[in-house]
Amino acid sequence: MSSPGRTISDKIIDAHAVDMDSTALYREVRIDALLGHDATIALLVDEFERRGLEIWDRDKVIFTNDHFSPPATIERADISNKFLRFARQRNITHLMLDRGICHQLLVESHLCAPGSLIVGADSHTIMAGGVGACATGMGSTDILYALATGRTWMRRPATIRVRFHGALADHCSGRDIVLELLRMLGEAGAQYRCLEFHDLADQPLKQDDRFAISNMAVELGAKFGVFVPDSVTAQYCTTRDGHEPAPLVLPDPDAYYEQTVDINLSTLTPRIAKPWSPGNVIDVREIEDMPLSVAFLGSCSSGRLNDIRDAAEEVEGKAIHPGVRFVVIPASVEVFKQALDAGYVTTLTNAGAIFDHSSCGPCGGIDKGVLGGDDVCISTSNRNFRGRMGHWESRTYLASARTVSRAALAGRIHPGLYQCDDGNLGS
């Protein structure tokens, strides 16, 4: 009997293997790119230098100072400076100083190509799967080895196939899709699995929506969250790189899947994750009514142009509730420039929103909107664990850019945010 066909992750791992045992559970593989930021790369500098190591290929490394950009404390300034000194001394080609969040900068780079294998010193490196790459986060020790050798070891993950059908409503986005997947499978539902996304929707999902879904695949425990590349992928890469991508890596028709999950986009409604878990997801119409003090639109999960556009559409000609601080942080400087050109920054600013520099900011409780003990926040970030965005007693609800904006206008989270057919706030 012939063996089953291969999934995308099977093919990418096999194509990058440098060992000879194709049946091995663990494969030694070469990587196409390595991603790092100030907070985690700084952890390996001393050991890297103590061992007298060299960067395996400075043209395949993307470094950015996104956590402490600009630094808010003396301690963080020292960490940032240590990272920058390390990168500059080694002439890292793609050192992106104060240009945005590393994961967004990765997908804006030609190094993030369909079929590539990428590792990064941060769990949300997985977001590169939005263009058909296999990308995963690793700890600083593993990154040290990969940075010096261009290689690592990977255990071949089992694959869960996720198929999207139907038509996504105008008021829903990729954020609602991935929150629904979290509701269905839970935080450990894809533990050390590859989530392979098949876009069979009536209208293909936008690239920004795909990034949002791949980004939060790690919240389900996944090692990879990879979209089957298609015309949307090819168009994105062609526009970004100025030429068509190499032939796309597709799964075999008879590929083996551990599980198949189907999501009908036509029946999907806005979703929200309650504290203190990204998997604690319910329909917005089921949420309890409560006052809100902070709204956050940003992070690597949902700080892209389509998110800012959705928010601008919601608040145009209106005013943010006076009891709400609405912080907007574009995922990169390039996204910010596009939002400026489109007029979204003016619209949101006129409504009362605050724009901050492209960086991680409050998503990790770092700066630019950290929560206090009494704060209730609705956020487009990817995690709402206790203390993630600030004080241990603060509460964060995860939602889409539209839901965040509607709540910011209302001054509260409540089940009627999508009550009216004309798109205005419910009573």
XYZ file of N, CA, C and O in Angstrom, residues 2-179:
712
model
N 0.573 2.196 -0.850
C 1.392 3.400 -0.944
C 1.157 4.290 0.272
O 0.074 4.283 0.866
N 2.168 5.069 0.627
C 2.054 5.974 1.767
C 1.212 7.181 1.374
O 1.130 7.536 0.190
N 0.553 7.839 2.345
C -0.280 8.996 2.022
C 0.574 10.159 1.528
O 1.782 10.211 1.742
N -0.103 11.100 0.859
C 0.586 12.282 0.367
C 1.053 13.179 1.499
O 0.784 12.919 2.680
N 1.739 14.234 1.141
C 2.358 15.109 2.136
C 1.617 16.435 2.259
O 1.112 16.986 1.287
N 1.591 16.952 3.475
C 1.038 18.270 3.757
C 2.068 19.337 3.399
O 3.207 19.036 3.027
N 1.683 20.604 3.544
C 2.620 21.699 3.271
C 3.821 21.624 4.206
O 4.973 21.735 3.769
N 3.577 21.415 5.498
C 4.709 21.390 6.440
C 5.616 20.189 6.179
O 6.842 20.290 6.317
N 5.037 19.053 5.788
C 5.857 17.905 5.409
C 6.813 18.285 4.277
O 8.014 17.998 4.323
N 6.263 18.907 3.248
C 7.058 19.240 2.068
C 8.136 20.274 2.380
O 9.279 20.159 1.911
N 7.784 21.281 3.181
C 8.762 22.333 3.480
C 9.888 21.789 4.353
O 11.075 22.079 4.114
N 9.548 21.003 5.366
C 10.591 20.415 6.213
C 11.488 19.487 5.387
O 12.725 19.551 5.483
N 10.896 18.646 4.562
C 11.690 17.738 3.734
C 12.600 18.504 2.779
O 13.760 18.115 2.557
N 12.099 19.594 2.206
C 12.883 20.373 1.246
C 14.065 21.067 1.906
O 15.049 21.406 1.231
N 13.980 21.285 3.221
C 15.042 21.991 3.936
C 15.927 21.053 4.756
O 16.856 21.515 5.425
N 15.650 19.755 4.722
C 16.413 18.800 5.534
C 17.838 18.665 5.016
O 18.080 18.661 3.804
N 18.778 18.576 5.952
C 20.184 18.371 5.586
C 20.663 16.990 6.025
O 21.781 16.599 5.693
N 19.830 16.260 6.763
C 20.180 14.886 7.107
C 19.634 13.955 6.023
O 18.918 14.372 5.116
N 19.960 12.691 6.101
C 19.618 11.734 5.043
C 18.441 10.828 5.390
O 18.005 10.044 4.558
N 17.934 10.916 6.624
C 16.892 9.994 7.069
C 15.517 10.638 6.912
O 15.048 11.359 7.790
N 14.860 10.385 5.803
C 13.565 11.005 5.524
C 12.452 10.464 6.413
O 11.356 11.032 6.444
N 12.702 9.371 7.143
C 11.683 8.799 8.019
C 11.825 9.256 9.464
O 10.987 8.916 10.307
N 12.866 10.016 9.753
C 13.133 10.418 11.140
C 12.058 11.363 11.657
O 11.548 12.219 10.921
N 11.721 11.216 12.939
C 10.753 12.123 13.558
C 11.344 13.519 13.687
O 10.660 14.524 13.482
N 12.627 13.589 14.025
C 13.330 14.868 14.109
C 14.218 15.014 12.875
O 14.941 14.092 12.504
N 14.173 16.175 12.251
C 15.005 16.430 11.083
C 15.899 17.636 11.362
O 15.468 18.626 11.958
N 17.158 17.529 10.922
C 18.022 18.702 10.933
C 17.737 19.466 9.641
O 17.762 18.893 8.551
N 17.450 20.743 9.782
C 17.016 21.542 8.631
C 17.810 22.836 8.548
O 18.291 23.368 9.554
N 17.944 23.347 7.340
C 18.508 24.682 7.138
C 17.350 25.671 7.133
O 16.215 25.322 6.766
N 17.615 26.882 7.542
C 16.577 27.899 7.581
C 16.819 28.941 6.492
O 17.949 29.150 6.047
N 15.741 29.569 6.064
C 15.834 30.614 5.042
C 15.994 31.998 5.648
O 16.516 32.911 4.992
N 15.512 32.176 6.867
C 15.598 33.490 7.509
C 15.468 33.325 9.013
O 14.895 32.333 9.501
N 16.007 34.308 9.734
C 15.918 34.331 11.201
C 15.478 35.713 11.637
O 16.015 36.726 11.165
N 14.513 35.741 12.543
C 13.932 36.992 13.033
C 14.264 37.174 14.504
O 14.190 36.226 15.286
N 14.629 38.393 14.887
C 14.917 38.656 16.296
C 14.602 40.083 16.682
O 14.627 40.988 15.838
N 14.317 40.288 17.951
C 14.080 41.652 18.444
C 14.906 41.919 19.698
O 15.559 41.027 20.252
N 14.860 43.147 20.133
C 15.718 43.617 21.214
C 15.584 42.804 22.500
O 16.583 42.410 23.104
N 14.365 42.503 22.908
C 14.152 41.886 24.219
C 14.704 40.464 24.309
O 15.153 40.037 25.375
N 14.675 39.706 23.211
C 15.121 38.313 23.264
C 16.542 38.114 22.727
O 17.281 37.284 23.253
N 16.921 38.857 21.706
C 18.287 38.718 21.194
C 19.300 39.190 22.237
O 20.391 38.618 22.366
N 18.937 40.195 23.017
C 19.848 40.676 24.058
C 20.200 39.568 25.052
O 21.279 39.593 25.662
N 19.322 38.577 25.192
C 19.562 37.486 26.135
C 20.682 36.549 25.698
O 21.274 35.865 26.526
N 20.980 36.514 24.406
C 21.992 35.579 23.927
C 23.327 36.236 23.575
O 24.292 35.551 23.241
N 23.392 37.557 23.666
C 24.594 38.281 23.235
C 25.836 37.818 23.994
O 26.884 37.520 23.382
N 25.760 37.758 25.302
C 26.947 37.423 26.103
C 27.484 36.040 25.746
O 28.701 35.852 25.579
N 26.592 35.059 25.630
C 27.021 33.700 25.307
C 27.549 33.620 23.883
O 28.540 32.925 23.620
N 26.909 34.314 22.974
C 27.361 34.337 21.580
C 28.792 34.880 21.494
O 29.658 34.314 20.819
N 29.038 35.961 22.213
C 30.363 36.570 22.180
C 31.379 35.744 22.951
O 32.548 35.637 22.552
N 30.958 35.132 24.060
C 31.879 34.304 24.849
C 32.410 33.140 24.029
O 33.577 32.756 24.150
N 31.562 32.602 23.169
C 31.949 31.467 22.344
C 32.668 31.882 21.063
O 33.117 31.025 20.296
N 32.757 33.172 20.823
C 33.436 33.659 19.627
C 32.723 33.273 18.341
O 33.369 33.020 17.311
N 31.412 33.250 18.366
C 30.633 32.822 17.209
C 30.486 33.949 16.184
O 30.667 35.125 16.502
N 30.098 33.554 14.975
C 29.833 34.504 13.904
C 28.441 34.242 13.332
O 27.953 33.107 13.356
N 27.812 35.276 12.781
C 26.512 35.122 12.133
C 26.685 34.276 10.868
O 27.576 34.537 10.063
N 25.814 33.283 10.684
C 25.990 32.391 9.523
C 25.755 33.114 8.207
O 26.428 32.858 7.207
N 24.802 34.062 8.174
C 24.513 34.813 6.947
C 23.776 36.086 7.336
O 22.572 36.064 7.600
N 24.506 37.187 7.362
C 23.923 38.447 7.851
C 22.828 38.971 6.933
O 22.012 39.803 7.340
N 22.754 38.473 5.678
C 21.709 38.914 4.746
C 20.378 38.226 4.994
O 19.353 38.633 4.436
N 20.380 37.170 5.801
C 19.159 36.414 6.056
C 18.616 36.631 7.468
O 17.779 35.863 7.942
N 19.109 37.663 8.119
C 18.693 37.989 9.487
C 17.931 39.307 9.481
O 18.371 40.288 8.871
N 16.781 39.317 10.159
C 16.010 40.541 10.366
C 16.001 40.839 11.855
O 15.504 40.037 12.652
N 16.573 41.959 12.235
C 16.572 42.415 13.626
C 15.821 43.738 13.708
O 16.010 44.623 12.857
N 15.017 43.888 14.744
C 14.334 45.156 14.972
C 14.159 45.394 16.467
O 13.983 44.457 17.239
N 14.222 46.637 16.857
C 13.986 47.005 18.263
C 12.520 47.408 18.400
O 12.174 48.576 18.361
N 11.654 46.424 18.577
C 10.222 46.716 18.620
C 9.637 46.747 20.022
O 8.630 47.398 20.267
N 10.280 46.068 20.979
C 9.733 46.058 22.334
C 10.036 47.362 23.073
O 9.199 47.860 23.821
N 11.215 47.888 22.867
C 11.641 49.108 23.565
C 11.936 50.185 22.524
O 13.079 50.561 22.289
N 10.878 50.692 21.904
C 11.031 51.615 20.786
C 10.052 52.781 20.917
O 8.890 52.673 20.532
N 10.538 53.933 21.409
C 11.826 54.124 22.081
C 11.739 53.628 23.519
O 10.644 53.464 24.053
N 12.890 53.378 24.175
C 12.872 52.835 25.538
C 12.184 53.778 26.524
O 12.356 54.999 26.452
N 11.426 53.182 27.448
C 10.687 53.986 28.429
C 11.384 54.058 29.779
O 10.987 54.844 30.642
N 12.423 53.221 29.986
C 13.157 53.231 31.245
C 14.649 53.110 30.948
O 15.054 52.696 29.852
N 15.454 53.419 31.947
C 16.909 53.299 31.801
C 17.293 51.844 31.541
O 18.126 51.540 30.676
N 16.677 50.920 32.288
C 16.987 49.502 32.122
C 16.710 49.042 30.694
O 17.523 48.341 30.079
N 15.580 49.458 30.146
C 15.232 49.042 28.794
C 16.104 49.732 27.756
O 16.389 49.150 26.698
N 16.533 50.932 28.033
C 17.471 51.600 27.130
C 18.786 50.836 27.061
O 19.376 50.673 25.984
N 19.230 50.327 28.200
C 20.479 49.550 28.217
C 20.322 48.242 27.443
O 21.234 47.824 26.723
N 19.158 47.593 27.591
C 18.902 46.359 26.843
C 18.885 46.645 25.341
O 19.496 45.935 24.539
N 18.187 47.700 24.975
C 18.096 48.076 23.562
C 19.466 48.394 22.986
O 19.820 47.951 21.880
N 20.262 49.130 23.749
C 21.599 49.505 23.267
C 22.507 48.290 23.117
O 23.333 48.223 22.197
N 22.369 47.322 24.019
C 23.154 46.091 23.917
C 22.808 45.338 22.636
O 23.692 44.857 21.907
N 21.537 45.258 22.357
C 21.059 44.605 21.137
C 21.559 45.337 19.895
O 22.062 44.712 18.944
N 21.429 46.653 19.885
C 21.829 47.434 18.710
C 23.340 47.366 18.483
O 23.799 47.270 17.334
N 24.099 47.396 19.565
C 25.557 47.282 19.412
C 25.925 45.947 18.780
O 26.749 45.875 17.851
N 25.300 44.884 19.262
C 25.544 43.544 18.727
C 25.232 43.487 17.231
O 26.023 42.962 16.431
N 24.083 44.031 16.839
C 23.661 43.988 15.434
C 24.570 44.832 14.546
O 24.934 44.412 13.436
N 24.949 46.002 15.030
C 25.775 46.901 14.216
C 27.199 46.381 14.065
O 27.794 46.495 12.986
N 27.731 45.810 15.114
C 29.087 45.264 15.022
C 29.170 44.118 14.014
O 30.235 43.879 13.429
N 28.049 43.435 13.813
C 28.034 42.308 12.881
C 27.430 42.669 11.527
O 27.189 41.799 10.694
N 27.190 43.964 11.321
C 26.726 44.466 10.022
C 25.495 43.716 9.512
O 25.425 43.324 8.345
N 24.534 43.524 10.413
C 23.289 42.864 10.020
C 22.632 43.696 8.914
O 22.370 44.893 9.087
N 22.370 43.071 7.787
C 21.847 43.801 6.631
C 20.485 44.407 6.907
O 20.229 45.567 6.556
N 19.615 43.621 7.533
C 18.238 44.071 7.750
C 18.033 44.447 9.225
O 17.215 43.839 9.925
N 18.798 45.432 9.692
C 18.579 46.009 11.013
C 17.600 47.158 10.830
O 17.924 48.174 10.204
N 16.397 46.995 11.352
C 15.320 47.957 11.131
C 15.078 48.727 12.415
O 14.362 48.273 13.303
N 15.697 49.873 12.501
C 15.677 50.686 13.711
C 14.377 51.490 13.798
O 14.099 52.332 12.948
N 13.576 51.179 14.819
C 12.337 51.923 15.078
C 11.413 51.932 13.870
O 10.783 52.953 13.556
N 11.280 50.787 13.199
C 10.444 50.701 11.998
C 9.155 49.922 12.231
O 8.343 49.802 11.322
N 8.988 49.357 13.437
C 7.750 48.642 13.704
C 7.971 47.301 14.360
O 9.079 46.958 14.767
N 6.894 46.525 14.456
C 6.910 45.240 15.133
C 7.559 44.199 14.233
O 7.277 44.123 13.035
N 8.415 43.370 14.801
C 9.240 42.457 14.005
C 8.418 41.557 13.103
O 8.811 41.294 11.959
N 7.273 41.067 13.556
C 6.483 40.130 12.759
C 5.891 40.808 11.528
O 5.818 40.205 10.449
N 5.481 42.061 11.686
C 4.995 42.810 10.538
C 6.133 43.117 9.569
O 5.978 43.011 8.351
N 7.288 43.479 10.117
C 8.439 43.755 9.261
C 8.883 42.503 8.513
O 9.357 42.579 7.369
N 8.721 41.330 9.134
C 9.067 40.087 8.459
C 8.202 39.889 7.222
O 8.714 39.590 6.135
N 6.879 40.051 7.358
C 6.007 39.795 6.208
C 6.083 40.909 5.178
O 5.622 40.742 4.038
N 6.680 42.037 5.543
C 6.931 43.094 4.568
C 8.232 42.863 3.814
O 8.562 43.605 2.889
N 8.982 41.829 4.197
C 10.294 41.555 3.615
C 10.225 40.432 2.580
O 9.458 39.471 2.725
N 11.083 40.529 1.560
C 11.176 39.483 0.544
C 11.688 38.166 1.123
O 11.512 37.110 0.509
N 12.299 38.210 2.305
C 12.776 36.976 2.938
C 11.622 36.075 3.354
O 11.800 34.868 3.526
N 10.462 36.657 3.527
C 9.276 35.887 3.914
C 8.550 35.455 2.646
O 7.623 36.096 2.181
N 8.981 34.340 2.096
C 8.457 33.870 0.823
C 7.649 32.600 1.014
O 7.900 31.817 1.942
N 6.670 32.345 0.157
C 5.950 31.070 0.215
C 6.928 29.902 0.126
O 7.857 29.922 -0.677
N 6.712 28.913 0.971
C 7.566 27.737 0.962
C 8.840 27.866 1.762
O 9.612 26.906 1.854
N 9.077 29.021 2.364
C 10.299 29.209 3.139
C 10.139 28.651 4.549
O 9.032 28.418 5.034
N 11.288 28.436 5.206
C 11.327 27.951 6.584
C 12.026 29.011 7.424
O 13.182 29.360 7.158
N 11.321 29.529 8.415
C 11.781 30.688 9.170
C 11.673 30.402 10.659
O 10.684 29.809 11.118
N 12.674 30.815 11.421
C 12.599 30.754 12.871
C 12.785 32.157 13.430
O 13.417 33.009 12.820
N 12.217 32.381 14.608
C 12.323 33.693 15.222
C 12.353 33.600 16.726
O 11.858 32.628 17.321
N 12.921 34.602 17.348
C 13.048 34.634 18.802
C 11.799 35.233 19.439
O 11.871 36.084 20.323
N 10.635 34.789 18.971
C 9.363 35.268 19.498
C 8.269 34.347 18.949
O 8.304 33.970 17.775
N 7.307 34.015 19.777
C 6.318 32.996 19.404
C 5.467 33.401 18.204
O 5.014 32.533 17.440
N 5.219 34.688 18.009
C 4.329 35.098 16.925
C 5.018 35.180 15.565
O 4.413 35.634 14.588
N 6.258 34.673 15.505
C 6.910 34.478 14.207
C 6.036 33.618 13.308
O 6.102 33.708 12.072
N 5.185 32.825 13.896
C 4.258 31.950 13.175
C 3.417 32.706 12.157
O 2.903 32.121 11.193
N 3.283 34.018 12.318
C 2.435 34.832 11.440
C 2.852 34.765 9.978
O 2.037 34.967 9.073
N 4.125 34.472 9.715
C 4.593 34.378 8.328
C 3.872 33.286 7.556
O 3.914 33.260 6.315
N 3.197 32.389 8.258
C 2.386 31.379 7.591
C 1.281 31.963 6.749
O 0.704 31.262 5.905
N 0.972 33.237 6.954
C -0.049 33.891 6.151
C 0.278 33.940 4.676
O -0.616 34.120 3.839
N 1.570 33.785 4.326
C 1.956 33.744 2.914
C 2.468 32.357 2.518
O 3.181 32.218 1.531
N 2.112 31.341 3.272
C 2.493 29.989 2.896
C 3.889 29.591 3.320
O 4.465 28.652 2.767
N 4.455 30.287 4.314
C 5.747 29.904 4.884
C 5.519 29.071 6.142
O 4.485 29.197 6.802
N 6.468 28.236 6.474
C 6.462 27.559 7.771
C 7.390 28.347 8.688
O 8.600 28.404 8.464
N 6.816 28.977 9.687
C 7.580 29.844 10.579
C 7.193 29.535 12.010
O 6.019 29.270 12.301
N 8.175 29.568 12.897
C 7.895 29.237 14.292
C 8.838 29.987 15.214
O 9.938 30.378 14.822
N 8.395 30.205 16.436
C 9.219 30.861 17.441
C 10.028 29.853 18.227
O 9.622 28.699 18.401
N 11.188 30.307 18.715
C 12.066 29.459 19.520
C 12.666 30.278 20.653
O 12.701 31.511 20.587
N 13.165 29.592 21.665
C 13.830 30.258 22.768
C 15.207 30.760 22.371
O 15.762 30.379 21.325
N 15.787 31.586 23.211
C 17.048 32.238 22.873
C 18.194 31.244 22.669
O 19.073 31.474 21.826
N 18.218 30.130 23.401
C 19.289 29.151 23.224
C 19.240 28.529 21.834
O 20.259 28.409 21.147
N 18.032 28.140 21.399
C 17.883 27.580 20.055
C 18.206 28.621 18.983
O 18.796 28.299 17.944
N 17.801 29.854 19.229
C 18.078 30.916 18.256
C 19.578 31.180 18.165
O 20.116 31.440 17.087
N 20.291 31.084 19.293
C 21.739 31.262 19.271
C 22.368 30.257 18.306
O 23.207 30.623 17.478
N 21.959 28.994 18.404
C 22.520 27.967 17.520
C 22.169 28.245 16.060
O 23.024 28.156 15.166
N 20.901 28.600 15.812
C 20.478 28.857 14.439
C 21.170 30.087 13.860
O 21.523 30.120 12.675
N 21.400 31.082 14.702
C 22.048 32.311 14.242
C 23.487 32.047 13.816
O 24.007 32.664 12.879
N 24.135 31.099 14.480
C 25.537 30.791 14.179
C 25.694 29.768 13.058
O 26.729 29.743 12.382
N 24.693 28.923 12.845
C 24.844 27.815 11.889
C 23.890 27.859 10.708
O 24.127 27.204 9.691
N 22.779 28.589 10.842
C 21.762 28.570 9.797
C 20.962 27.284 9.783
O 20.273 26.973 8.808
N 21.053 26.517 10.880
C 20.360 25.241 10.978
C 19.651 25.113 12.326
O 19.970 25.813 13.279
N 18.727 24.148 12.373
C 18.085 23.795 13.635
C 17.517 22.391 13.487
O 17.649 21.769 12.434
N 16.900 21.888 14.547
C 16.208 20.610 14.498
C 14.718 20.856 14.663
O 14.302 21.724 15.445
N 13.940 20.074 13.940
C 12.488 20.188 14.048
C 11.864 18.810 14.087
O 12.263 17.918 13.329
N 10.879 18.663 14.971
C 10.062 17.463 14.969
C 8.912 17.681 14.002
O 8.231 18.707 14.063
N 8.706 16.738 13.113
C 7.649 16.880 12.110
C 6.282 16.900 12.813
O 5.902 15.929 13.482
N 5.533 17.991 12.680
C 4.246 18.049 13.377
C 3.139 17.340 12.607
O 3.156 17.295 11.371
N 2.191 16.789 13.331
C 0.951 16.353 12.696
C 0.195 17.587 12.220
O 0.419 18.704 12.730
N -0.704 17.418 11.258
C -1.384 18.566 10.660
C -2.890 18.482 10.850
O -3.505 17.430 10.629
N -3.469 19.605 11.239
C -4.924 19.769 11.295
C -5.329 20.654 10.119
O -4.807 21.759 9.963
N -6.232 20.168 9.314
C -6.725 20.951 8.176
C -7.915 21.801 8.624
O -8.866 21.287 9.218
N -7.854 23.099 8.335
C -8.943 24.016 8.662
C -9.465 24.605 7.348
O -8.709 25.246 6.609
N -10.728 24.379 7.061
C -11.313 24.833 5.800
C -12.339 25.934 6.056
O -13.216 25.793 6.909
N -12.201 27.020 5.308
C -13.132 28.140 5.404
C -14.080 28.101 4.209
O -13.650 28.033 3.053
N -15.382 28.169 4.492
C -16.405 28.122 3.456
C -17.318 29.337 3.591
O -17.333 30.014 4.621
N -18.121 29.604 2.568
C -19.137 30.630 2.643
C -18.594 32.025 2.435
O -17.505 32.224 1.877
N -19.361 33.009 2.900
C -19.024 34.418 2.683
C -18.898 35.136 4.020
O -19.815 35.070 4.851
N -17.785 35.802 4.219
C -17.552 36.546 5.458
C -18.349 37.842 5.437
O -18.272 38.619 4.474
N -19.117 38.097 6.491
C -19.906 39.332 6.575
C -18.994 40.550 6.640
O -17.855 40.470 7.114
N -19.499 41.687 6.183
C -18.692 42.913 6.147
C -18.215 43.332 7.530
O -17.160 43.947 7.663
N -18.998 43.021 8.567
C -18.631 43.461 9.911
C -17.736 42.445 10.634
O -17.402 42.643 11.806
N -17.346 41.370 9.947
C -16.431 40.393 10.530
C -15.086 40.435 9.812
O -14.974 40.952 8.705
N -14.076 39.881 10.459
C -12.723 39.902 9.903
C -11.984 38.627 10.312
O -12.543 37.746 10.987
N -10.711 38.571 9.936
C -9.887 37.436 10.323
C -9.799 37.254 11.827
O -9.649 36.124 12.323
N -9.893 38.348 12.560
C -9.879 38.253 14.024
C -11.055 37.430 14.534
O -10.900 36.582 15.423
N -12.231 37.659 13.993
C -13.399 36.900 14.411
C -13.254 35.432 14.030
O -13.678 34.540 14.771
N -12.609 35.173 12.889
C -12.413 33.794 12.439
C -11.506 33.040 13.407
O -11.820 31.927 13.836
N -10.366 33.627 13.752
C -9.431 32.918 14.618
C -9.963 32.825 16.050
O -9.709 31.828 16.752
N -10.732 33.807 16.495
C -11.365 33.685 17.812
C -12.386 32.558 17.809
O -12.515 31.814 18.793
